[in-house]
Coordinates of C-alpha atoms and ligand atoms in Angstrom, one line a residue:
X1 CA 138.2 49.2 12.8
X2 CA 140.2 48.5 9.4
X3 CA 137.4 46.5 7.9
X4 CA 138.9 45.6 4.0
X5 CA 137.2 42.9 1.8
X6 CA 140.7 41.5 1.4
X7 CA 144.0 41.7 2.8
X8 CA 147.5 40.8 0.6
X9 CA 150.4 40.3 3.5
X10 CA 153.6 40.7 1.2
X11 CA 153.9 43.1 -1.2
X12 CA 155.6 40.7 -3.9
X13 CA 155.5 39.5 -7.1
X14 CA 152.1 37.5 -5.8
X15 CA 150.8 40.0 -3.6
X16 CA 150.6 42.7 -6.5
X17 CA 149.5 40.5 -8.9
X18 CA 146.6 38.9 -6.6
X19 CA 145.7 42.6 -5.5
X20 CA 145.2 44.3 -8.9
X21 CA 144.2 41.1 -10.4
X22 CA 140.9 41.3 -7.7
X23 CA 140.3 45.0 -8.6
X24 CA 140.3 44.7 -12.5
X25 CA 137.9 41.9 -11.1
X26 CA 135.7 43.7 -8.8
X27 CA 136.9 47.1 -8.8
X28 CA 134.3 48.4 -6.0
X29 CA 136.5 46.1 -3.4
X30 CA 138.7 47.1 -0.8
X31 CA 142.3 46.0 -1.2
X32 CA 145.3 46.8 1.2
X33 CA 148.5 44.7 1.3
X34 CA 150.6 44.9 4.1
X35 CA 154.0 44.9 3.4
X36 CA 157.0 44.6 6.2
X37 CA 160.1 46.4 4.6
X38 CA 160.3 50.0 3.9
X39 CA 159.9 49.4 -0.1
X40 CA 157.8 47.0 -1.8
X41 CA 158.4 44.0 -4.9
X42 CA 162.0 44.5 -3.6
X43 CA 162.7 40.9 -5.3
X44 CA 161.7 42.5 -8.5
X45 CA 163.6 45.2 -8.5
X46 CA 167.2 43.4 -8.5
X47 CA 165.6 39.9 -10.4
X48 CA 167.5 38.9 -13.4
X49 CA 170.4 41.2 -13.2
X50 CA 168.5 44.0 -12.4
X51 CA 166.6 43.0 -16.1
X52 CA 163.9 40.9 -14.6
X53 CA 163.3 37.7 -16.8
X54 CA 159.7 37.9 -16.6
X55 CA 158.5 34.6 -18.2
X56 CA 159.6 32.0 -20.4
X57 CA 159.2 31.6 -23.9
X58 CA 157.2 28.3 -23.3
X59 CA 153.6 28.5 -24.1
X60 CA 152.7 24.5 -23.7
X61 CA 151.0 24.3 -20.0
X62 CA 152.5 20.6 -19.6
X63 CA 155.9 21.3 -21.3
X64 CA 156.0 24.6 -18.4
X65 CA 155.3 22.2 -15.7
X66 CA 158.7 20.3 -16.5
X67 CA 160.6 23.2 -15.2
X68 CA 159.2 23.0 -11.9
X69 CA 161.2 20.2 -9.5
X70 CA 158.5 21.2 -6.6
X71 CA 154.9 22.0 -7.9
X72 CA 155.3 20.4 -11.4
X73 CA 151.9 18.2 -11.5
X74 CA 149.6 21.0 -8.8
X75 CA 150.7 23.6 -11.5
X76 CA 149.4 21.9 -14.4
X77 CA 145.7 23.5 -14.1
X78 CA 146.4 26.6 -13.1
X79 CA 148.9 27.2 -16.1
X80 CA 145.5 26.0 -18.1
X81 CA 144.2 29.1 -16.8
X82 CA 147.2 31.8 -16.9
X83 CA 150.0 30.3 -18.6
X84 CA 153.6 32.3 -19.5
X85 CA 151.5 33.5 -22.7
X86 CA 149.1 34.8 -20.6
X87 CA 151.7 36.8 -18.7
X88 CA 153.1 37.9 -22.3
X89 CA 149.4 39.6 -23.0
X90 CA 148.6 40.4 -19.5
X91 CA 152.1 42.5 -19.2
X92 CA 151.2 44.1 -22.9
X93 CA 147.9 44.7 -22.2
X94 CA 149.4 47.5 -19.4
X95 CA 151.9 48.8 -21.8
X96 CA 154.8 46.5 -20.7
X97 CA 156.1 44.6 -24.6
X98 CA 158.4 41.6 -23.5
X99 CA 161.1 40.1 -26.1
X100 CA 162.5 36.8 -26.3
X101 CA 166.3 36.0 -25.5
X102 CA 167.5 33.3 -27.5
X103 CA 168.1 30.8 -24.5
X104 CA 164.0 31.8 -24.1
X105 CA 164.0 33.9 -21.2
X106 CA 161.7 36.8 -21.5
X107 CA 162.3 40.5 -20.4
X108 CA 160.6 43.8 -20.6
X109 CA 162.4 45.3 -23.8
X110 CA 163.7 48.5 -21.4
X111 CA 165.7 45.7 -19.8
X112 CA 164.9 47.0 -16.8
X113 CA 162.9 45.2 -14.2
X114 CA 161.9 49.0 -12.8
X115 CA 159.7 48.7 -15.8
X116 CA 157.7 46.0 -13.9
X117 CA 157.7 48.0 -10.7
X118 CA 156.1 51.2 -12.1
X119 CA 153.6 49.1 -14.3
X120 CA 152.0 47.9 -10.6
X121 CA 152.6 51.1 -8.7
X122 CA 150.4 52.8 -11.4
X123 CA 148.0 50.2 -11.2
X124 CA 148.0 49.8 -7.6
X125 CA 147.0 53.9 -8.1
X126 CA 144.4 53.5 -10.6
X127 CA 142.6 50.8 -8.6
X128 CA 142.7 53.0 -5.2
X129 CA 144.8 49.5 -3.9
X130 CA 146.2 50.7 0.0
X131 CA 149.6 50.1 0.1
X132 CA 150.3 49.7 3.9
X133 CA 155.0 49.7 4.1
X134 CA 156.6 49.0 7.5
X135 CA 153.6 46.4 8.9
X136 CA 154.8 43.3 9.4
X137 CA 152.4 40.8 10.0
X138 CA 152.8 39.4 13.4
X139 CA 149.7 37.0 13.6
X140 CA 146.3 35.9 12.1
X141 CA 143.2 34.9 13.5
X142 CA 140.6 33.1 11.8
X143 CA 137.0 33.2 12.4
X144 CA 134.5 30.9 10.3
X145 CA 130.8 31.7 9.9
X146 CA 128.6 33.2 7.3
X147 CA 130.9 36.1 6.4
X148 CA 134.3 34.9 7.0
X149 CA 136.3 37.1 9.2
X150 CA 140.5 37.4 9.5
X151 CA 142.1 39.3 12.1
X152 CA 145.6 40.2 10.9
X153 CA 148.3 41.9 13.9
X154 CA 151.0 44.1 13.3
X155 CA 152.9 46.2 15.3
X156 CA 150.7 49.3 14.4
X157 CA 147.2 48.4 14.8
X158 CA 145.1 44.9 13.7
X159 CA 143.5 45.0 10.0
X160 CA 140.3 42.4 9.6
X161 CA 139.3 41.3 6.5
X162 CA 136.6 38.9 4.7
X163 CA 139.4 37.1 3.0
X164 CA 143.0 36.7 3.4
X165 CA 146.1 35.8 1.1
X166 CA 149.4 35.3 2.3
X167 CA 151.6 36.1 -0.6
X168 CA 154.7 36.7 2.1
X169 CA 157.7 34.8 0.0
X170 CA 160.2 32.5 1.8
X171 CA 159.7 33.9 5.3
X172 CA 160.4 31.7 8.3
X173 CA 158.9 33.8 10.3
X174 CA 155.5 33.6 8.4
X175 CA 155.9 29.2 8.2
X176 CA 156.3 29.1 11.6
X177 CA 152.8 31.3 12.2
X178 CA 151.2 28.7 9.5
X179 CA 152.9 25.5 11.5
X180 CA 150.7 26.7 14.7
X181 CA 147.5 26.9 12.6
X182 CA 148.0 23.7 11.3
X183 CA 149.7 23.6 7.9
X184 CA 152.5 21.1 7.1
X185 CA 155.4 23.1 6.3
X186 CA 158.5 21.4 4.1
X187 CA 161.5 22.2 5.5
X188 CA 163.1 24.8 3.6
X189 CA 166.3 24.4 1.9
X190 CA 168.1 26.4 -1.1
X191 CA 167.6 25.9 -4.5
X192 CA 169.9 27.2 -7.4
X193 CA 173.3 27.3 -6.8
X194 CA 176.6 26.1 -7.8
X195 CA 178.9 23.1 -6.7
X196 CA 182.2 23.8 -5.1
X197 CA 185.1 21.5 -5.7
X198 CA 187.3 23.1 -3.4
X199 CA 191.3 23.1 -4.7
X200 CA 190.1 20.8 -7.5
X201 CA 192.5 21.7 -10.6
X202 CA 189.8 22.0 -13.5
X203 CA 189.3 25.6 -11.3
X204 CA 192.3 26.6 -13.2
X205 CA 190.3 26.3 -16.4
X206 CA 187.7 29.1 -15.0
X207 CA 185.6 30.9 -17.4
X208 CA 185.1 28.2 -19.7
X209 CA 181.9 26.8 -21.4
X210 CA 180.9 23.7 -22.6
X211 CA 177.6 24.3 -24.9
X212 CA 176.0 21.0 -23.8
X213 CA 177.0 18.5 -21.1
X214 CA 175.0 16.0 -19.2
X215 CA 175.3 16.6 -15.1
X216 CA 174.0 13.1 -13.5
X217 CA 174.0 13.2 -9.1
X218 CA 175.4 10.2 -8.0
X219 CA 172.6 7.3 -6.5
X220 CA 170.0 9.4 -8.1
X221 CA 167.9 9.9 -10.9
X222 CA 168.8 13.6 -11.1
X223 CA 169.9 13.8 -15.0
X224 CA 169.6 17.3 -15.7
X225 CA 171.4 18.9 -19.5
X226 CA 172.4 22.1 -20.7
X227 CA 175.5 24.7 -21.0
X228 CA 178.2 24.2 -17.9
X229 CA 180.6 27.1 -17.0
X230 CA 183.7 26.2 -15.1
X231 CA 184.4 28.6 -12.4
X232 CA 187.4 29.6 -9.8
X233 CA 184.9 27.7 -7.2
X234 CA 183.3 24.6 -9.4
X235 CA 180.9 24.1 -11.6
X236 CA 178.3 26.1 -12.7
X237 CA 175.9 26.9 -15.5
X238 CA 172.4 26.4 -16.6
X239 CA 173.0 22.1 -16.5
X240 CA 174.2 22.3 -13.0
X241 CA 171.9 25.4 -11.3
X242 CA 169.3 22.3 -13.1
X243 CA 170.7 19.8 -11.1
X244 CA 170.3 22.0 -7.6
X245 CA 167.2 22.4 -8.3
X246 CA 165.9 19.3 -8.7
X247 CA 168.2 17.9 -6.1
X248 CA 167.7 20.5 -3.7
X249 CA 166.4 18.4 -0.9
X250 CA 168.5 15.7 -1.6
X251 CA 171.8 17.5 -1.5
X252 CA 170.8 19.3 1.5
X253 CA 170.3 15.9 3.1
X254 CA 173.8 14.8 1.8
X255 CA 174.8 18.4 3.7
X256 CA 176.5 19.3 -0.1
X257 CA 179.0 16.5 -0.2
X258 CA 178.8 14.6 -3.1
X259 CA 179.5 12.4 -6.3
X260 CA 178.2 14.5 -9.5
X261 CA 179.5 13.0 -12.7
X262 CA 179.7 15.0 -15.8
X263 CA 178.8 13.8 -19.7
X264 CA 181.3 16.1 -21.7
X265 CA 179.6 14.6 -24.9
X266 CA 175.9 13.5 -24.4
X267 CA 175.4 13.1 -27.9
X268 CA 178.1 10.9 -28.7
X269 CA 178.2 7.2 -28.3
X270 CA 181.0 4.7 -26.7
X271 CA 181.7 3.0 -29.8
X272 CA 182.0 6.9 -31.5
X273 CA 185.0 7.3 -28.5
X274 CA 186.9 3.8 -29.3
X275 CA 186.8 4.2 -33.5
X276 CA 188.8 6.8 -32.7
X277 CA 192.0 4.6 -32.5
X278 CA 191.8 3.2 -36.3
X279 CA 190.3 7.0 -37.1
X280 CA 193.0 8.9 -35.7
X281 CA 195.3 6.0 -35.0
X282 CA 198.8 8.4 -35.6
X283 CA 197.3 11.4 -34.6
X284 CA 198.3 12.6 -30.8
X285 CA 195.9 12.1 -28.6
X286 CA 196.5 15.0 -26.0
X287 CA 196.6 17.4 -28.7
X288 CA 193.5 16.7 -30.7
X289 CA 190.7 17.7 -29.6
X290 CA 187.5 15.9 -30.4
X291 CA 183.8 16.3 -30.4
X292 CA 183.9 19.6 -30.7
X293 CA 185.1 20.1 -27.1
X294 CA 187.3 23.3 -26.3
X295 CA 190.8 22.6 -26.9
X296 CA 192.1 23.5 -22.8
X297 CA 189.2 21.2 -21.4
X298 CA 189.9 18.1 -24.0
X299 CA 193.9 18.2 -23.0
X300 CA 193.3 18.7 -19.3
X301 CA 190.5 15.6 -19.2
X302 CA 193.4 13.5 -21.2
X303 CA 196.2 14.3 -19.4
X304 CA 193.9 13.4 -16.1
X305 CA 195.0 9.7 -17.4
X306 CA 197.8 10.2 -20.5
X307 CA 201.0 10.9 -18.6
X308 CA 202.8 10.5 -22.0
X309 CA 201.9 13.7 -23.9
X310 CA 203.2 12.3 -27.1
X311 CA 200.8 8.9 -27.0
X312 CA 198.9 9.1 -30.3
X313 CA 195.5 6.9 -30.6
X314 CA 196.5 3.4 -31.8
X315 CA 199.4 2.8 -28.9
X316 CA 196.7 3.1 -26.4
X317 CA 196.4 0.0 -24.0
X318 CA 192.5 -1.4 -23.2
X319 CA 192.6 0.0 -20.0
X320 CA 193.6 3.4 -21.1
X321 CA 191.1 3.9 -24.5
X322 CA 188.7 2.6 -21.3
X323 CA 189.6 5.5 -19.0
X324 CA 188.9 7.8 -22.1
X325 CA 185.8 6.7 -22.3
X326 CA 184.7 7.2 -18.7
X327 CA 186.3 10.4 -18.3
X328 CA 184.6 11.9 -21.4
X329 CA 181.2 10.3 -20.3
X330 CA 181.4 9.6 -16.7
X331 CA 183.7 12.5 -15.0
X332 CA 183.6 11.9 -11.7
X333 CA 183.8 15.4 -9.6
X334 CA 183.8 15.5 -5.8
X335 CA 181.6 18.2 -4.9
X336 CA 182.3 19.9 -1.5
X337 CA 179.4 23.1 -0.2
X338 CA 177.5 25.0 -2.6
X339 CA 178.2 28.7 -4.0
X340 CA 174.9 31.2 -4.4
X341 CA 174.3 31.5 -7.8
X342 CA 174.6 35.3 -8.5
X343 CA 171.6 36.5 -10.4
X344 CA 168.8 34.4 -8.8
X345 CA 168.4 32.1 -6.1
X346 CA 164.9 30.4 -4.4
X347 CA 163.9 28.4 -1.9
X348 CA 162.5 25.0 -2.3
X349 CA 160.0 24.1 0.7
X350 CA 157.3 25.5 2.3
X351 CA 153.3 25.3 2.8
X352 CA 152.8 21.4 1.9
X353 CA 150.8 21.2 -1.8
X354 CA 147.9 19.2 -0.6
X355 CA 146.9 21.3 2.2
X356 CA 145.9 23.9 -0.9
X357 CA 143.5 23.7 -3.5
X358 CA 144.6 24.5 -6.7
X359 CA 141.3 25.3 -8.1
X360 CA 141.7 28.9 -6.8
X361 CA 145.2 28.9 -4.9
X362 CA 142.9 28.4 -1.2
X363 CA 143.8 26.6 1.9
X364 CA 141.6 23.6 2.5
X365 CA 142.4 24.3 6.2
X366 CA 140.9 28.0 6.4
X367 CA 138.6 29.1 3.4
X368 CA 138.9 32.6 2.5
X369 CA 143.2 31.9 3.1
X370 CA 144.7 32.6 0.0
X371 CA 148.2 31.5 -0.8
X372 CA 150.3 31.9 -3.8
X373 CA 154.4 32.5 -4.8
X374 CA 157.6 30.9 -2.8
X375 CA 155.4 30.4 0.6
X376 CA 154.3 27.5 -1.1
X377 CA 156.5 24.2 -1.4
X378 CA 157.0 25.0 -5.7
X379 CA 160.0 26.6 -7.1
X380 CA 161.5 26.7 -10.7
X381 CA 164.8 26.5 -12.4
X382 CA 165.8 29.4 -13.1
X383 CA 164.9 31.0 -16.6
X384 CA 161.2 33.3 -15.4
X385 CA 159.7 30.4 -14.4
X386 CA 159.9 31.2 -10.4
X387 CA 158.2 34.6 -11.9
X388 CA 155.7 32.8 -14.0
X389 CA 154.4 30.6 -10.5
X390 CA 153.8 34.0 -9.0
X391 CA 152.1 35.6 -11.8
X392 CA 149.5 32.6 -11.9
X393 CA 149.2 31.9 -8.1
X394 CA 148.7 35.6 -8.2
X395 CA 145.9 35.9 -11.2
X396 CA 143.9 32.8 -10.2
X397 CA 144.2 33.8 -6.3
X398 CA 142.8 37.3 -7.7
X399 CA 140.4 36.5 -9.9
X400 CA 138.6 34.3 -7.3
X401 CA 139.0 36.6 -4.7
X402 CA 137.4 39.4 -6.7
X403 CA 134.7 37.5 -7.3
X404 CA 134.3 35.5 -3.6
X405 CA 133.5 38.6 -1.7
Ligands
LIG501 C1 168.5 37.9 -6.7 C2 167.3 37.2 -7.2 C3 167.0 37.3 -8.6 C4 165.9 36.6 -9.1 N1 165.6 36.8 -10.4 C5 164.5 36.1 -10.9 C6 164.1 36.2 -12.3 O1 164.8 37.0 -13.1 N2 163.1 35.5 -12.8 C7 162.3 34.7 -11.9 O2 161.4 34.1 -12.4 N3 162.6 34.6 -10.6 C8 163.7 35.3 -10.1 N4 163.9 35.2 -8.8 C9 163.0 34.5 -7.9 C10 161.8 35.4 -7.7 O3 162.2 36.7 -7.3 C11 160.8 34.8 -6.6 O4 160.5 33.5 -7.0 C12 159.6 35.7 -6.5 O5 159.9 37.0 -6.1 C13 158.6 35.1 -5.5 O6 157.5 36.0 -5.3 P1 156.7 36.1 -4.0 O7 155.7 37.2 -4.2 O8 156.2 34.8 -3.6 O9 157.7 36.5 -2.8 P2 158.6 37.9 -2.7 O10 158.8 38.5 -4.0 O11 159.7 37.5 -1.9 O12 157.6 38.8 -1.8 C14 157.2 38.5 -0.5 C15 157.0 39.8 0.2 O13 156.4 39.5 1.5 C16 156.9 40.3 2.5 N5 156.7 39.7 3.8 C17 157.2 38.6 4.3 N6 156.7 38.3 5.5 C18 155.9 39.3 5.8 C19 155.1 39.7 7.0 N7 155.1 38.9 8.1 N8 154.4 40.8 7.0 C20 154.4 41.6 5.9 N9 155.1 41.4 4.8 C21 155.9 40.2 4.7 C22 158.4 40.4 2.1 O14 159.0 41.5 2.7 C23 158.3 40.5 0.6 O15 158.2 41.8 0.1 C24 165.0 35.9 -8.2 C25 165.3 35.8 -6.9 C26 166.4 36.5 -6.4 C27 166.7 36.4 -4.9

């Protein structure tokens, strides 16, 4: 029989972090994780570019939470516990130094997330962790008494364990198991991504960035800011891949057909807009471009409305010096399907929250079930934060684990 103290399924981000967290803990344990592909922390390997943002440079355990649309208040605790500048010390601590972008992301300072990888593997070594590839979990079976006892199948042969985490990602396969044993499962949906406006001509301006806009969903509250990058598809950019993720269930709902309007100016008032006509009042108005708003962008929102190039400020009618005003604060865009957003992508969904304690990242169904990373209904925007979930779900999982058995 494959008696182990604990079982990891998923060889992740979690999974490691949970396993060699538990040894450093109690190193006289016996760890295996059980991992269905061929490799293992495959996610890792091509996160961030290939970079791996790590963390964020964001040290305040309530200012972190912010960044999570899904899990923001459950996280709270556990970033008490193992916060992003935990992860800073942890990784250092094993010889991986991170650095700080300016935009705050964090990555190893190789820039390469294989960095990461051979910082576990050496680990998973040092601490005699089993590393068990090609065994996919098929099905678990719980048995509650003194000692606690899991049966996990795969294909191969059955494992059994004292305790049990389930570290296994986004996996339908694995939600569906957890749906029979009881859990409430949040449907899952995509999170981070861009907003196609298909054949809509600010395409034409692709490859242009506005350093700050305001991205508002239409009949929501969904206000996200930040940088916005016009595409050849739509809109994209920090602000927006915001505005997916917190609206992730929403849009889904509205099958990605939508209203999102578009502050070009958040920091500029109405009244700065209209004392433009005595300001400016002989100055062209196509040609000037104001706020600090790239020149291509400010004549293509104006001539949206100007038919008469030539128009200079103080020959504008009401309605007209209106319409500016709206189209520089209120763009209307009709957004049509969603675009993958290149370097990361997540789901929202999964295990319900309060089916878990947060405490120690254990079911409240099936003590001794560990759960932590994207099987669980939290996700990020992007910036390390999905990373930084992991890493705690992972430690605080570990740590209790290591010292449960
Ligand atoms: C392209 C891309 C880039 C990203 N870049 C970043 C980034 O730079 N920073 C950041 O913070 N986040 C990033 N993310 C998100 C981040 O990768 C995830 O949030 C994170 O990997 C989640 O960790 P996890 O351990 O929960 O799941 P995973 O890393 O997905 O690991 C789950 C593991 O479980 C295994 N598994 C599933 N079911 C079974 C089963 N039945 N039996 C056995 N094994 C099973 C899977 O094969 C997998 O190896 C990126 C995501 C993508 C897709």
């Amino acid at each position: 029989m494959n008696q182990q103290d604990i079982i990891i399924v998923g060889g992740g981000a979690a999974g490691f972090f949970a396993a060699i967290n538990a040894k450093i803990k109690n190193p006289e344990l016996k760890v295996t994780i059980l991992e269905q592909s061929k490799e293992v922390l495959n996610k890792v390997k091509i996160s961030g570019g290939g970079r791996c943002n790590v963390t964020h440079n964001c040290f305040d355990p309530k200012l972190l939470t912010n960044y999570y649309p899904r899990g923001q208040k459950e996280l709270l605790g556990p970033f008490h516990v193992f916060g992003a500048q935990d992860t800073v010390s942890w990784f250092e601590n094993h010889g991986v130094k991170l650095y700080i972008e300016p935009d705050g992301c964090m990555f190893p300072v190789s820039n390469s997330s294989d960095t990461i990888i051979q910082c576990f593997l050496k680990l998973a070594t040092k601490y005699s962790i089993d590393i068990i590839k090609n065994a996919k979990v098929k099905n678990i079976k719980y048995q509650s008494g003194e000692i606690l006892k899991f049966e996990v199948d795969t294909d191969e042969k059955p494992y059994h364990s004292r305790l049990l985490m389930l570290a296994t990602g986004s996996s339908p396969f694995v939600w569906n198991m957890l749906e029979i044993l009881g859990y409430e499962i949040i449907p899952p949906c995509p999170s981070l991504f861009t907003f196609n406006l298909p054949h809509h001509p600010i395409c034409e301006l692709m490859g242009l960035v506005v350093k700050n806009v305001k991205v508002n969903i239409q009949n929501s509250k969904i206000i996200t800011e930040g940088p916005l990058l016009i595409t050849h598809w739509g809109l994209s950019g920090p602000g927006v891949l915001k505005a997916s993720a917190w609206g992730a269930t929403l849009l889904a709902e509205r099958n990605y057909d939508f209203t999102v309007y578009v502050d070009w100016i958040p920091n500029i008032d109405d009244s700065n807009i209209y004392s433009l006509r005595e300001s400016m009042a002989k100055k062209k108005v196509t040609a000037n471009a104001q706020f600090g708003l790239p020149a291509r962008l400010w004549q293509f929102l104006i001539e949206q409305i100007l038919t008469d190039k030539e128009k200079n400020w103080a020959s504008l009618s009401k309605n007209e010096m209106k319409d500016i005003v709206i189209q520089l604060k209120k763009c209307a865009f009709p957004v049509k399907g969603k675009t993958t957003f290149k370097e990361e992508f997540v789901t929202a969904g999964g295990v319900a929250l309060h089916q878990v304690n947060f405490k120690n990242f254990e079911s409240k169904l099936h003590p001794g079930l560990f759960m932590a990373g994207e099987v669980l209904n939290i996700d990020a925007v992007t910036g390390g934060f999905n990373f930084q979930a992991a890493w705690t779900g992972g430690y605080v999982a570990g740590m209790q684990m290591g010292k449960s058995v």
